[in-house]
Short mmCIF file of C-alpha atoms in Angstrom, two decimals:
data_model
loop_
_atom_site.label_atom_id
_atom_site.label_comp_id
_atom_site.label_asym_id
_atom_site.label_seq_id
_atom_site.Cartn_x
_atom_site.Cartn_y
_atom_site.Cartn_z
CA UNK A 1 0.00 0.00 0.00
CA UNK A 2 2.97 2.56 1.29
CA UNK A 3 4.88 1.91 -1.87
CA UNK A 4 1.38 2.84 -4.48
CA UNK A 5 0.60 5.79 -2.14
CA UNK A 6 4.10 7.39 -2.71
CA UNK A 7 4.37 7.23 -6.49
CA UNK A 8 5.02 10.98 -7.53
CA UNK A 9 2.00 13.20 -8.60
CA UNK A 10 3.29 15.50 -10.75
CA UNK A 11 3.41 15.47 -14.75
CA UNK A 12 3.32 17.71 -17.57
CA UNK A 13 -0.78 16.45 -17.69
CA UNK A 14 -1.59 16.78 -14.29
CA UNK A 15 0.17 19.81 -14.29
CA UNK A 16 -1.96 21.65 -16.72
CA UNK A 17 -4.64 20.37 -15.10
CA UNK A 18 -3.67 21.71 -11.84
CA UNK A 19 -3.07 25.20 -13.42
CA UNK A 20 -6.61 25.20 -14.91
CA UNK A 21 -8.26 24.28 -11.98
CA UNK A 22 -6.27 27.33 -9.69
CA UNK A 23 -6.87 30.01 -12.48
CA UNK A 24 -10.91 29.13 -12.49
CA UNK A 25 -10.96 29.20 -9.08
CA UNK A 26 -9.01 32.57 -8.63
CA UNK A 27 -11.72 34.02 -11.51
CA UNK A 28 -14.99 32.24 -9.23
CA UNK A 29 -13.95 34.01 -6.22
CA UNK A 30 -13.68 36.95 -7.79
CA UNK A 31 -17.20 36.94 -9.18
CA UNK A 32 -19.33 37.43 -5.70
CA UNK A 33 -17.19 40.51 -5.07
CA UNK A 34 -17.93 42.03 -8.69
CA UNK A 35 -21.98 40.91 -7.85
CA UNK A 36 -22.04 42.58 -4.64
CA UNK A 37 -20.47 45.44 -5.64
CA UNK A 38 -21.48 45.94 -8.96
CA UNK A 39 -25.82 45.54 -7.97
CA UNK A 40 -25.26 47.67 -4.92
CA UNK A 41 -23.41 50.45 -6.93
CA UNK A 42 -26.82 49.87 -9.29
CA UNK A 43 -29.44 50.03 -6.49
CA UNK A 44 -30.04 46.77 -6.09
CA UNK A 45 -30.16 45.27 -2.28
CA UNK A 46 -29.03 41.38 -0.97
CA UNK A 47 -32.15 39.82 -2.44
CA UNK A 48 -30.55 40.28 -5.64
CA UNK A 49 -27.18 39.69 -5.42
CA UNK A 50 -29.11 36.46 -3.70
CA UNK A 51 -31.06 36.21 -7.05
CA UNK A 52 -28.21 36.39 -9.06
CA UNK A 53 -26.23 33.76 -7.61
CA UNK A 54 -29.07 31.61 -6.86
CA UNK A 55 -29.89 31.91 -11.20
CA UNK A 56 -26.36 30.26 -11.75
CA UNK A 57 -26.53 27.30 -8.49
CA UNK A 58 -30.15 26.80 -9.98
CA UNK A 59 -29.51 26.04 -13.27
CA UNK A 60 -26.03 24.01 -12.28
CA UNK A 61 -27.98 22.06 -9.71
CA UNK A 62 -30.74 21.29 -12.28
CA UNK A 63 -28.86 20.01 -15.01
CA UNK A 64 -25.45 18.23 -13.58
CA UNK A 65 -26.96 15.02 -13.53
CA UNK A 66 -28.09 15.04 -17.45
CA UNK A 67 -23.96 16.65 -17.48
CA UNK A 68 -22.79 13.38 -15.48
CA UNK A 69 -24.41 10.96 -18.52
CA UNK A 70 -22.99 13.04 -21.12
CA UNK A 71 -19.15 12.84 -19.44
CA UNK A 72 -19.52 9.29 -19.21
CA UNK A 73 -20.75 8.96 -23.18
CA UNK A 74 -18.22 11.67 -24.73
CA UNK A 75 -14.31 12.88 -23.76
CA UNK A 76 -14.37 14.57 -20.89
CA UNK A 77 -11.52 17.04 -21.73
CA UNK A 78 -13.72 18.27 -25.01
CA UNK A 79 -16.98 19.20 -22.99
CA UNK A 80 -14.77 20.74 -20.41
CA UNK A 81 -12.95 22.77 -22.90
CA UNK A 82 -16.46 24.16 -24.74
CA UNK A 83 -17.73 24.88 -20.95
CA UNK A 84 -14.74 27.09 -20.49
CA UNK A 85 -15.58 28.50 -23.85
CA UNK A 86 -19.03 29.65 -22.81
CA UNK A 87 -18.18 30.94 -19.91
CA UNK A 88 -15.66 33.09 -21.36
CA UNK A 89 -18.38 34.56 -23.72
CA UNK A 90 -21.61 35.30 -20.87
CA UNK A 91 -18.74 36.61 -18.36
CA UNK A 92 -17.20 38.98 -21.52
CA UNK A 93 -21.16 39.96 -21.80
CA UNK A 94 -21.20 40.90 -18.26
CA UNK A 95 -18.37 43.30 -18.40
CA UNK A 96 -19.41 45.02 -21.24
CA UNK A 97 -23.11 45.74 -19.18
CA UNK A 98 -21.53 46.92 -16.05
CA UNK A 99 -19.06 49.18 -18.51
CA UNK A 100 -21.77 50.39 -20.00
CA UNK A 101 -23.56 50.97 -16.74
CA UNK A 102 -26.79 49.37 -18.47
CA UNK A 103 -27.34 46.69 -15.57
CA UNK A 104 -31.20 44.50 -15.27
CA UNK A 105 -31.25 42.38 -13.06
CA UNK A 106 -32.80 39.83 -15.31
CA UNK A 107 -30.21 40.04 -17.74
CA UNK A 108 -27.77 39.41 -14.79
CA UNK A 109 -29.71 36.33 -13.97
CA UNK A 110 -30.05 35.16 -16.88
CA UNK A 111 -25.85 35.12 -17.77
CA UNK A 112 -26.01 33.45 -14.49
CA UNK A 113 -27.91 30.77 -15.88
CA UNK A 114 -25.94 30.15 -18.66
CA UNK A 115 -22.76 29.76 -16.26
CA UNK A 116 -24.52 27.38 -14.36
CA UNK A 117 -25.52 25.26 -17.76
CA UNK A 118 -22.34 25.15 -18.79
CA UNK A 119 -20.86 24.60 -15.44
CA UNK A 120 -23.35 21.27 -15.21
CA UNK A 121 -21.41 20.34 -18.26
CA UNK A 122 -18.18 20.38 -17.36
CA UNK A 123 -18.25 19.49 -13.65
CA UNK A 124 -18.85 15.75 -14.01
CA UNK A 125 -15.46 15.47 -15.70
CA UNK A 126 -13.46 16.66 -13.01
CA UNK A 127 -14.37 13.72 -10.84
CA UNK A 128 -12.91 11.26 -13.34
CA UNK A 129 -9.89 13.19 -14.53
CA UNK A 130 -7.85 13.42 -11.11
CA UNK A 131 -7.26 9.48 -10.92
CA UNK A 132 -6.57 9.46 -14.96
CA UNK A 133 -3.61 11.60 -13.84
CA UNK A 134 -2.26 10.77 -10.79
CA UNK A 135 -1.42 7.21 -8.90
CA UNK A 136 -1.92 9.22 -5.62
CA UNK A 137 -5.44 10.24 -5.67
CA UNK A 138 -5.22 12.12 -2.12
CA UNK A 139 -2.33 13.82 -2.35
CA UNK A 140 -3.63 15.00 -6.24
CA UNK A 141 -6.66 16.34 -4.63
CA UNK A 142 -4.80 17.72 -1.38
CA UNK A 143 -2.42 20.15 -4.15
CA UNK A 144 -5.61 20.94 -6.28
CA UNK A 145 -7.35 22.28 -3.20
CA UNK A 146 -4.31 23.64 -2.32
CA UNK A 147 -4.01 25.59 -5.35
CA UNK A 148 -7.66 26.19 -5.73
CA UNK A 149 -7.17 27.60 -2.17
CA UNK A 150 -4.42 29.90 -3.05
CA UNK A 151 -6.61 31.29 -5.74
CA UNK A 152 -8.95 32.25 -3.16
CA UNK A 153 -6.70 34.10 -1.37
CA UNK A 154 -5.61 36.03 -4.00
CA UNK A 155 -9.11 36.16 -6.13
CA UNK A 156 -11.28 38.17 -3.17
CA UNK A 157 -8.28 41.13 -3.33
CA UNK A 158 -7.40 41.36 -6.46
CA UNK A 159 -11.29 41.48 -7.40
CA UNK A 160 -12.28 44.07 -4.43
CA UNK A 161 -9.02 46.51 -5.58
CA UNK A 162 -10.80 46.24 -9.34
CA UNK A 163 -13.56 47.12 -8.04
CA UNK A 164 -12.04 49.89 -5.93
CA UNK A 165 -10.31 51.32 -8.50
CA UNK A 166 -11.47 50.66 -11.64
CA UNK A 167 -15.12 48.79 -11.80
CA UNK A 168 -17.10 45.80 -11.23
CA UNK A 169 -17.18 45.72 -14.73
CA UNK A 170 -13.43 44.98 -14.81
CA UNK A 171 -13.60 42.27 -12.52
CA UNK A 172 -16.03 40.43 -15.10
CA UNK A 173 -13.57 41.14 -17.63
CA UNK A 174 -10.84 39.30 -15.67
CA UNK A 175 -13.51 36.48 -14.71
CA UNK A 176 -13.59 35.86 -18.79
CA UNK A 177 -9.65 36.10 -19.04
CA UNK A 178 -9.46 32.97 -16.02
CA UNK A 179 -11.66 31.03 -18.37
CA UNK A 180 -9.60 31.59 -21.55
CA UNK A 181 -6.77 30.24 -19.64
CA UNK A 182 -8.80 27.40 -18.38
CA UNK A 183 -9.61 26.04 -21.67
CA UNK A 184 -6.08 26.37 -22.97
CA UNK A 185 -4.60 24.20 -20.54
CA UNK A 186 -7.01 21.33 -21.35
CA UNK A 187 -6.64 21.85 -24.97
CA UNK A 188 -2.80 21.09 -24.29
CA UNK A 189 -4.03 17.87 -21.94
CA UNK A 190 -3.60 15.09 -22.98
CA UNK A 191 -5.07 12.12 -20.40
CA UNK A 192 -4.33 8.61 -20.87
CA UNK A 193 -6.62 5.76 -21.90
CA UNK A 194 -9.12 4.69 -19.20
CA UNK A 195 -8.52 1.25 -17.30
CA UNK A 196 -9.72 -2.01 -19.08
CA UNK A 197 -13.38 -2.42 -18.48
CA UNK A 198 -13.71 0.67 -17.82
CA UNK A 199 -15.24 1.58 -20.52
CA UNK A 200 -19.36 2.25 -22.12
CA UNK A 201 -19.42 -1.57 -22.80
CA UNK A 202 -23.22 -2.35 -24.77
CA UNK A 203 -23.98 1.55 -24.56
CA UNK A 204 -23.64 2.86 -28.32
CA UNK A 205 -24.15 6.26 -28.63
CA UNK A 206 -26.65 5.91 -31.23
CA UNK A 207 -28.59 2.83 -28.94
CA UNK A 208 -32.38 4.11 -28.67
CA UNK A 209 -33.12 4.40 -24.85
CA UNK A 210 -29.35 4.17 -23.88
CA UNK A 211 -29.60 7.94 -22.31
CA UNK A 212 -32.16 7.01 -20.32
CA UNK A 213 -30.52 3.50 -19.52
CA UNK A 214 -27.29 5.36 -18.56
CA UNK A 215 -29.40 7.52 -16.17
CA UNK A 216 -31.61 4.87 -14.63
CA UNK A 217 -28.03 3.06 -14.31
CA UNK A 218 -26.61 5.99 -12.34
CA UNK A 219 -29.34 6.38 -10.08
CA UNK A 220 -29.72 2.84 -9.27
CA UNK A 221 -25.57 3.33 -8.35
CA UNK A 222 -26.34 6.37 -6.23
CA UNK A 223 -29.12 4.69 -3.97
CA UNK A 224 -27.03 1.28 -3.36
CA UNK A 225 -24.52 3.34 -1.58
CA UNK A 226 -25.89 4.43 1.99
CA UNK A 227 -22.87 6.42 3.05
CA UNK A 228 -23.18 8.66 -0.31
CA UNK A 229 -26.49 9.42 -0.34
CA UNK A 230 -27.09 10.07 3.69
CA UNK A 231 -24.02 12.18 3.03
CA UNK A 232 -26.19 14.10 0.74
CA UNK A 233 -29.64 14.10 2.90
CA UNK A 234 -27.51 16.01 5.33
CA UNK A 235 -26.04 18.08 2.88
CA UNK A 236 -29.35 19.57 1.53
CA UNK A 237 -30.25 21.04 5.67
CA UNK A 238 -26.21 22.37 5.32
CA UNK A 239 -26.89 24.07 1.80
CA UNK A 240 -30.16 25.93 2.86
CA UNK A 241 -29.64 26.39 6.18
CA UNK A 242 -26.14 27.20 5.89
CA UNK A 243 -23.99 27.48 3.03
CA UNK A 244 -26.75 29.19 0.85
CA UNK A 245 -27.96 32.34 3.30
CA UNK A 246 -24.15 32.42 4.18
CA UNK A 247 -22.25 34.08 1.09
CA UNK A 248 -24.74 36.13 0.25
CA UNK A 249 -25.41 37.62 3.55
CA UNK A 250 -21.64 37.93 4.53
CA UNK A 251 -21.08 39.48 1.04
CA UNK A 252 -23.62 42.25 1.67
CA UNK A 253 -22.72 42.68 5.41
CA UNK A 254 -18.93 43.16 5.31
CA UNK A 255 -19.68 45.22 2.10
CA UNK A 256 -22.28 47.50 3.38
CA UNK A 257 -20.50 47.91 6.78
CA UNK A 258 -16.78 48.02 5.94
CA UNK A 259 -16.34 48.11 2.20
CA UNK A 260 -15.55 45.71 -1.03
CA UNK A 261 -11.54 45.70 0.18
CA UNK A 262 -12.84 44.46 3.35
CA UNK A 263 -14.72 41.52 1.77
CA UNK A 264 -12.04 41.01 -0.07
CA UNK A 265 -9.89 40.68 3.10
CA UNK A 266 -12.44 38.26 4.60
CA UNK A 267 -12.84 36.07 1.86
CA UNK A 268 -8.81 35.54 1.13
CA UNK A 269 -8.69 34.64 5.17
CA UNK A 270 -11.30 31.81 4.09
CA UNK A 271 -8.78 31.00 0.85
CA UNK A 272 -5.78 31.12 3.55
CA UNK A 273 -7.67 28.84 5.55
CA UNK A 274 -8.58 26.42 3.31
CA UNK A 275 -4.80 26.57 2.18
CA UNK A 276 -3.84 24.85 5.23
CA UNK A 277 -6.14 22.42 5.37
CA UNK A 278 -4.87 21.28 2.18
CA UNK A 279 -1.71 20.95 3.64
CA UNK A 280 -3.03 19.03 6.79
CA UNK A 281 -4.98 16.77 3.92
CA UNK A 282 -1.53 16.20 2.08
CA UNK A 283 -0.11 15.10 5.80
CA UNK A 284 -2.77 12.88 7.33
CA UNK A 285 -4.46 9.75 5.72
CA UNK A 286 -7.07 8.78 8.50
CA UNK A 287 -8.54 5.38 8.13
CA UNK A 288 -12.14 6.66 8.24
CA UNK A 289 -11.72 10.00 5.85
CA UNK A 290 -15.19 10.78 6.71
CA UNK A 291 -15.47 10.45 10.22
CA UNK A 292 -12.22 12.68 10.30
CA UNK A 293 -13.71 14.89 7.44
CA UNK A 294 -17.22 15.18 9.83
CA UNK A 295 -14.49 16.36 12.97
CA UNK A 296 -13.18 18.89 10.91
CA UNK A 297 -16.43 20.50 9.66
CA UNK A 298 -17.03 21.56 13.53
CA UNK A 299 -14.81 24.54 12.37
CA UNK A 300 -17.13 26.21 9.91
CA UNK A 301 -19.27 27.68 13.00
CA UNK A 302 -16.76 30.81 12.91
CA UNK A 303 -17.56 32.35 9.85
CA UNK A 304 -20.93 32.90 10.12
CA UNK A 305 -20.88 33.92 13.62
CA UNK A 306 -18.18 36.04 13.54
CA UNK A 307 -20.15 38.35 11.07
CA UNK A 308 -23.20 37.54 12.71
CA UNK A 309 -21.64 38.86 16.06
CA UNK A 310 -20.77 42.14 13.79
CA UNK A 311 -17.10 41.60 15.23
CA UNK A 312 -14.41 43.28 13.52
CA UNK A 313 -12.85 42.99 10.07
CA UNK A 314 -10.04 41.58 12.13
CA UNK A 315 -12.24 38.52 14.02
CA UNK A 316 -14.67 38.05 11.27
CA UNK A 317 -11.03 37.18 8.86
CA UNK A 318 -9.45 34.93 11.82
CA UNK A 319 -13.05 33.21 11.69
CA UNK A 320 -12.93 32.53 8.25
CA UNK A 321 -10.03 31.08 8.33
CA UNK A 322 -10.49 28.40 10.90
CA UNK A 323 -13.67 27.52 9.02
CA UNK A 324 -12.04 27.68 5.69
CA UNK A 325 -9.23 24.89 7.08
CA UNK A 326 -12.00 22.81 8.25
CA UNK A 327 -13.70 22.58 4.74
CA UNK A 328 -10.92 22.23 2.75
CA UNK A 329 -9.87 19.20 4.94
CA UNK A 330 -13.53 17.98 4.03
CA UNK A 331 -13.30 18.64 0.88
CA UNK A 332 -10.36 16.24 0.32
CA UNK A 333 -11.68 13.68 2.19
CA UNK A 334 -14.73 13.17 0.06
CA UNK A 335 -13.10 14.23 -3.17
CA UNK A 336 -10.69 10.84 -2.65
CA UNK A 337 -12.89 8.36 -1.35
CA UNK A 338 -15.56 9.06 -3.98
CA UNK A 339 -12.73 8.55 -6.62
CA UNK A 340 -11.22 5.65 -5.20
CA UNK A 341 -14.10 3.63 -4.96
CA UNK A 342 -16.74 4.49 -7.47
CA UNK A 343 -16.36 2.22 -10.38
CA UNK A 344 -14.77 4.41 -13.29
CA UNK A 345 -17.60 3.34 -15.85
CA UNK A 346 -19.93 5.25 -13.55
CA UNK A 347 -17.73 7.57 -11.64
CA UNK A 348 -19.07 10.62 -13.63
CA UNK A 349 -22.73 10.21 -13.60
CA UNK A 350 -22.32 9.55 -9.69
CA UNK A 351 -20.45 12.05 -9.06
CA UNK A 352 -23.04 14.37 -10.95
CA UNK A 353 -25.66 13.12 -8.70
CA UNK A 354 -23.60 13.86 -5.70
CA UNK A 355 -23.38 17.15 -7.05
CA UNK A 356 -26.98 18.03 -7.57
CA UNK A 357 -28.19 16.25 -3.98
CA UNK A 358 -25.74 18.64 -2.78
CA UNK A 359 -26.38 21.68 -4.45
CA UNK A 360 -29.68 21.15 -5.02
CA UNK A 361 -31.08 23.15 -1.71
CA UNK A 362 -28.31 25.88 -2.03
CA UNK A 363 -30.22 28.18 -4.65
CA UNK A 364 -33.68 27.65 -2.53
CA UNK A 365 -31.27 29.30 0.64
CA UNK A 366 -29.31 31.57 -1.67
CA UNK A 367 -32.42 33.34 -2.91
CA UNK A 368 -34.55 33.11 0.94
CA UNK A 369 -31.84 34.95 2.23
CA UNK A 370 -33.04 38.51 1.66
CA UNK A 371 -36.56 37.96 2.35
CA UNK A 372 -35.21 36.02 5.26
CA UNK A 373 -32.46 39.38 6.44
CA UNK A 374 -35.43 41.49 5.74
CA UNK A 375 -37.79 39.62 8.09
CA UNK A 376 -35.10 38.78 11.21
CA UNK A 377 -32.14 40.92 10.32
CA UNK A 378 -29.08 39.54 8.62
CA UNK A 379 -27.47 38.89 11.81
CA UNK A 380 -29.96 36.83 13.20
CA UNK A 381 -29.78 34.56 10.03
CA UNK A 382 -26.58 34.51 10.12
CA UNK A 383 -26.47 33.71 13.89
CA UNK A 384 -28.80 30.55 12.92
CA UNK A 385 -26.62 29.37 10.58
CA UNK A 386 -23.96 29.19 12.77
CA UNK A 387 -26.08 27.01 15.15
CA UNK A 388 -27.30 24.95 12.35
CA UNK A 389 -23.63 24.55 10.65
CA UNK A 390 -22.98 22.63 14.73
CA UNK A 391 -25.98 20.17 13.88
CA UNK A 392 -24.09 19.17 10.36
CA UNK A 393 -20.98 17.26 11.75
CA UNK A 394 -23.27 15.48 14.36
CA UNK A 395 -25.53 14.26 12.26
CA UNK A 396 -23.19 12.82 9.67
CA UNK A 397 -21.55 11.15 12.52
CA UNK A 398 -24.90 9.54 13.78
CA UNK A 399 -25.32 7.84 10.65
CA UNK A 400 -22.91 4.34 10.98
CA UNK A 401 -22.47 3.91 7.41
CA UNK A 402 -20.27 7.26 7.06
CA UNK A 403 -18.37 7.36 10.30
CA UNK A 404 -17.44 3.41 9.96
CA UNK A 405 -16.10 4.36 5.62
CA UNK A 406 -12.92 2.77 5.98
CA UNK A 407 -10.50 4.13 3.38
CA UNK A 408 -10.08 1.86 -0.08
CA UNK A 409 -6.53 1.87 0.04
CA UNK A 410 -6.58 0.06 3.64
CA UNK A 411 -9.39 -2.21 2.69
CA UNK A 412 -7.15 -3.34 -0.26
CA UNK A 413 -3.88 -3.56 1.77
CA UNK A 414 -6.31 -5.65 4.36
CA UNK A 415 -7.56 -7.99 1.30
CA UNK A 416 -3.64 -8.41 0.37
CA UNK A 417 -2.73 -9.46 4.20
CA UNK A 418 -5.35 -11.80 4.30
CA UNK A 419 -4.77 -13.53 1.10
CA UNK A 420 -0.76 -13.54 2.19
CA UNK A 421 -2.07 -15.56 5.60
CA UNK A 422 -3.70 -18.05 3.67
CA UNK A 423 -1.37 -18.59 0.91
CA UNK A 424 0.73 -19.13 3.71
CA UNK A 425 -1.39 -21.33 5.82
CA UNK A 426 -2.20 -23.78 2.53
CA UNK A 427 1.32 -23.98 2.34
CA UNK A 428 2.31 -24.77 5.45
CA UNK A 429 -0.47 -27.49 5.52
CA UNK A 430 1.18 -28.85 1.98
CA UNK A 431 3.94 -30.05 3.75
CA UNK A 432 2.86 -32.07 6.26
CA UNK A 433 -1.29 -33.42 4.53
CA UNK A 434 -1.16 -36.12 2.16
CA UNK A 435 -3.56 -36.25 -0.80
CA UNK A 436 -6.42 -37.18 1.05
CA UNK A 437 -9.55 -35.76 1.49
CA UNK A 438 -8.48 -33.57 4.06
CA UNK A 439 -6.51 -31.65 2.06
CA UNK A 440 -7.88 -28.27 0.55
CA UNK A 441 -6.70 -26.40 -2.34
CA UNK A 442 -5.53 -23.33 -2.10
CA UNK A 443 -8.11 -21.04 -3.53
CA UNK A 444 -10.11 -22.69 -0.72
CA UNK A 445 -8.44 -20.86 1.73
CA UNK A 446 -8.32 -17.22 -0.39
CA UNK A 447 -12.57 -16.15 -0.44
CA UNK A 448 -12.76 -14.06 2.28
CA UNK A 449 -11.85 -10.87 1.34
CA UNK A 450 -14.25 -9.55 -1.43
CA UNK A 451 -12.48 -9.07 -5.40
CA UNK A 452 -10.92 -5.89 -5.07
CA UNK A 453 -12.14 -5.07 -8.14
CA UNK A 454 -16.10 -5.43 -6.76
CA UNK A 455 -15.47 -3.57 -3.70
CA UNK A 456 -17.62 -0.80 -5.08
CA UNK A 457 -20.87 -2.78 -6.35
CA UNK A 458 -21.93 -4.30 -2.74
CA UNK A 459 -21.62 -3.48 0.49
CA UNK A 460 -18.15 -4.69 2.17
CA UNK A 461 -17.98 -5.26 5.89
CA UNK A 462 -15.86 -2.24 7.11
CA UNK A 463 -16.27 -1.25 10.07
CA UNK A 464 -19.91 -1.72 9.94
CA UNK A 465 -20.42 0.48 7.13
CA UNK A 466 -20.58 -0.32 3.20
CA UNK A 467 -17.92 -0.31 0.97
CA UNK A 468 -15.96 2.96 0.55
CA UNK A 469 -16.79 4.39 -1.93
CA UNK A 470 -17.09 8.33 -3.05
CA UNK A 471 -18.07 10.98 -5.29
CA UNK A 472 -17.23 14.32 -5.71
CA UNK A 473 -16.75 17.26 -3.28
CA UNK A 474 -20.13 18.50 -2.21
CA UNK A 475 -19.65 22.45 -2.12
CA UNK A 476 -20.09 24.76 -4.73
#
């Protein structure tokens, strides 16, 4: 197991990869900067900037899972690329409105909604692509979220001193620029062939039905796996109770009270944040990644209540950052196991449906959270959510089938051991048993452990959970 874990991560592919993942993050944190700014500097209050993000969540959360089929039919890389391609047109769009100072709030939402379309597109991919290019799937995903963390350090500022001294407009501009980038690094990817039998074996693309099939076939995947989808029934309380009245609310808050720079400030202390717990996910490889992953998520109570509290620019940063470290640590937990025990034939349509459980309640709090800060007061919500964001961790740790996930890399190392013992044991017995009918073949002595290469279809005893097995990492 030690010596598969430590096979290098880096290449000229994965590379690439990595820089197009850190350069569309640093443009996505940028963007709820430029939409705060840009529809308060228009006269617009939180329930739009609510609106407008809630348009793009919407439309991502609507359509991932029909994106999931698709990445599982076609290459990956080429519906990633024309995403990026898209986006670098509706984003262009949106510079050129808040330039021209002719901004409607529809037409806001509605470029929104075309991000998230083409976002449902090429999300999927990016949950099959990581183990195409790297042996070490955890530390791979530990130095993309590093990365990805970096750029949201960096994004918030750099967006909120655009804003400051030029426009919002420019920080659209520079959103469209992050994209171009994007698709130019996967143009120059190049990913290697997929496993044997991994492939669309009896699903022709021109098969009558076989969309369907391939969706029916996905779902079916989805509901065998307990961990994955009670994962997800407590992710949809965390996205509208949480998550979704959160980065709205603190967006408008910080902004209204201490400026875009200080937002800015505020949201790079949550990149910094999740920064190092990249760096703790590089370091530790807990047997149970979830149960560890649940531990950590105990850390995301700062952020909302820190702004809540209406504590200083100062607190409300520190706060973010100890929640931001406690995510990111998440974040890698559940990126690996999903990719290191989902079958690769169905990793992306799983992976979609992980997506959309988990998204699928953000937009509902994204867009309640004005009418919600209008009725209560925004720090009252945001008070709540910090309450509610305690609840998460303990009720993914009441549920026996997530805290007992026991890593795949241990149950294989396990299977190995145990197949060593017996080997050993049939030999031993060789020696000294004659041919009679007490004798037993070897193989005899080898069916306990499960195939390794079935651990993902059934249920494996492991700590008295199923199989490990994981999709995706469920924020947006």
């Amino acid at each position: 197991m030690g010596g598969v874990r430590r096979r290098p991560v880096w290449s000229r592919d994965f590379g690439l990869f990595f820089v197009a993942r850190a350069v569309a993050r640093l443009g996505d944190t940028m963007l709820p900067v430029a939409l705060a700014a840009g529809l308060l500097q228009h006269g617009y209050g939180a329930g739009a900037v609510g609106l407008a993000m809630a348009s793009t969540a919407a439309a991502f959360a609507g359509l991932v899972v029909f994106g999931g089929v698709i990445a599982d039919r076609f290459s990956t890389r080429k519906l990633m690329i024309g995403a990026d391609l898209v986006r670098l047109g509706t984003q262009a769009l949106a510079a050129v409105l808040f330039y021209s100072g002719h901004v409607v709030l529809w037409e806001i939402c509605v470029i929104g909604f075309a991000n998230g379309v083409a976002g449902a597109v090429f999300q999927p991919g990016v949950a099959s692509t990581v183990p195409r290019l790297a042996a070490d799937i955890q530390g791979a995903n530990g130095a993309i979220r590093i990365a990805e963390s970096a750029a949201q350090l960096a994004g918030p500022a750099v967006a909120g001193l655009l804003v400051g001294f030029a426009s919002p407009g420019g920080v659209f501009a520079a959103h469209a620029a992050t994209y171009a980038v994007s698709a130019l690094c996967l143009l120059l990817l190049r990913l290697p062939a997929t496993a044997p039998g991994a492939g669309r074996t009896g699903h022709g693309t021109g098969a009558s039905g076989t969309f369907r099939a391939d969706l029916v076939e996905g779902w079916r995947e989805f509901r065998a796996r307990q961990w994955l989808w009670g994962v997800i029934a407590v992710w949809c309380l965390y996205m509208i109770a949480v998550w979704g009245p959160t980065v709205p609310l603190v967006a408008t808050e910080v902004v209204q009270q201490h400026g875009p720079r200080a937002y800015g400030l505020v949201n790079s202390a949550l990149g910094a944040g999740t920064v190092v717990g990249g760096f703790l996910a590089l370091r530790l490889r807990p047997r149970r990644m979830l149960r560890a992953g649940a531990f950590a998520l105990f850390a995301f109570v700062w952020f909302p209540a820190a702004v809540g509290a209406g504590l200083g620019v100062g607190a409300m940063a520190a706060g973010a950052a100890v929640a931001g470290a406690g995510m990111s640590f998440w974040g890698v937990m559940w990126a690996t196991s999903v990719q290191t025990q989902v079958p690769p034939d169905v990793l992306n349509r799983l992976h979609a449906y992980d997506v959309a459980g988990s998204l699928a309640m953000m937009p509902v709090g994204q867009a309640l959270a004005g009418p919600a800060a209008s009725a209560l007061g925004a720090d009252h919500v945001l008070l709540t959510s910090a309450a509610i964001s305690l609840v998460i961790p303990v009720a993914l740790l009441a549920v026996p089938a997530i805290r007992g996930l026991v890593r795949a890399d241990t149950l294989r190392a396990d299977a190995v051991c145990a197949d060593a013992v017996g080997a050993a044991r049939v030999a031993g017995a060789g020696g000294t048993e004659g041919s009679g009918a007490g004798r037993r073949p070897a193989s005899a002595s080898l069916t306990a452990p499960a195939p390794s290469g079935r651990r993902d279809r059934r249920p494996a005893p492991s700590g008295g959970g199923p199989a490990a097995e994981e999709t995706g990492d469920p924020l947006p």
